[in-house]
CSV table of C-alpha atoms in Angstrom, one decimal:
chain,number,residue,atom,x,y,z
A,121,UNK,CA,-96.2,27.9,6.2
A,122,UNK,CA,-94.8,25.6,3.4
A,123,UNK,CA,-92.5,28.4,2.4
A,124,UNK,CA,-91.2,28.6,5.9
A,125,UNK,CA,-90.2,24.9,5.9
A,126,UNK,CA,-88.4,25.3,2.6
A,127,UNK,CA,-86.6,28.3,4.0
A,128,UNK,CA,-85.6,26.4,7.1
A,129,UNK,CA,-84.3,23.5,5.1
A,130,UNK,CA,-82.3,25.8,2.9
A,131,UNK,CA,-80.9,27.6,5.9
A,132,UNK,CA,-79.9,24.3,7.6
A,133,UNK,CA,-78.2,23.2,4.4
A,134,UNK,CA,-76.2,26.4,4.3
A,135,UNK,CA,-75.3,26.1,8.0
A,136,UNK,CA,-74.1,22.5,7.4
A,137,UNK,CA,-71.9,23.6,4.5
A,138,UNK,CA,-70.4,26.7,6.1
A,139,UNK,CA,-69.9,25.5,9.7
A,140,UNK,CA,-66.5,25.2,11.1
A,141,UNK,CA,-64.8,21.8,10.6
A,142,UNK,CA,-63.7,19.9,13.7
A,143,UNK,CA,-59.9,19.3,13.7
A,144,UNK,CA,-58.9,15.7,13.2
A,145,UNK,CA,-56.8,15.6,16.4
A,146,UNK,CA,-59.0,17.9,18.5
A,147,UNK,CA,-59.7,15.1,21.0
A,148,UNK,CA,-57.0,14.6,23.7
A,149,UNK,CA,-57.3,10.8,23.5
A,150,UNK,CA,-56.7,10.9,19.7
A,151,UNK,CA,-53.7,13.1,20.2
A,152,UNK,CA,-52.3,10.8,22.8
A,153,UNK,CA,-52.8,7.7,20.7
A,154,UNK,CA,-51.1,9.4,17.7
A,155,UNK,CA,-48.1,10.4,19.9
A,156,UNK,CA,-47.8,6.9,21.3
A,157,UNK,CA,-48.0,5.1,18.0
A,158,UNK,CA,-45.4,7.5,16.4
A,159,UNK,CA,-43.1,6.8,19.3
A,160,UNK,CA,-43.5,3.1,19.1
A,161,UNK,CA,-42.9,3.0,15.4
A,162,UNK,CA,-39.9,5.2,15.6
A,163,UNK,CA,-38.4,3.2,18.5
A,164,UNK,CA,-39.1,-0.1,16.6
A,165,UNK,CA,-37.3,1.2,13.6
A,166,UNK,CA,-34.3,2.3,15.7
A,167,UNK,CA,-34.1,-1.2,17.2
A,168,UNK,CA,-34.3,-2.9,13.8
A,169,UNK,CA,-31.6,-0.7,12.4
A,170,UNK,CA,-29.3,-1.2,15.4
A,171,UNK,CA,-29.6,-5.0,15.7
A,172,UNK,CA,-30.7,-6.4,12.4
A,173,UNK,CA,-28.2,-5.0,10.0
A,174,UNK,CA,-26.7,-7.6,7.7
A,175,UNK,CA,-23.0,-7.9,7.2
A,176,UNK,CA,-22.7,-7.1,3.5
A,177,UNK,CA,-18.8,-7.2,3.4
A,178,UNK,CA,-18.6,-11.0,3.4
A,179,UNK,CA,-20.4,-11.6,0.1
A,180,UNK,CA,-18.4,-8.9,-1.6
A,181,UNK,CA,-15.1,-10.3,-0.4
A,182,UNK,CA,-16.2,-13.8,-1.6
A,183,UNK,CA,-17.1,-12.5,-5.0
A,184,UNK,CA,-13.8,-10.7,-5.4
A,185,UNK,CA,-11.8,-13.7,-4.3
A,186,UNK,CA,-13.8,-16.0,-6.6
A,187,UNK,CA,-13.2,-13.7,-9.5
A,188,UNK,CA,-9.5,-13.5,-8.7
A,189,UNK,CA,-9.3,-17.3,-8.5
A,190,UNK,CA,-11.2,-17.6,-11.8
A,191,UNK,CA,-8.9,-15.1,-13.6
A,192,UNK,CA,-5.8,-16.8,-12.2
A,193,UNK,CA,-7.1,-20.2,-13.4
A,194,UNK,CA,-7.7,-18.9,-16.9
A,195,UNK,CA,-4.3,-17.2,-17.0
A,196,UNK,CA,-2.7,-20.5,-15.8
A,197,UNK,CA,-4.6,-22.5,-18.4
A,198,UNK,CA,-4.0,-20.2,-21.4
A,199,UNK,CA,-0.4,-19.4,-20.6
């Protein structure tokens, strides 16, 4: 009888190793939660990109104008 218990333990070990793995999204609730969270994050990013873009032209124009004024001032002083 002890050999039978060892055999059963070994068989259950092999069954546990070689059994089919359950898919991560096999449950319908998990799939629905994944779809909803993906939609929310995608929509959130669209809203952020649409309304929260910064105007980067103003600092560039100010830097160019400041550089031009500085160069003109140096040219006026040295000339």
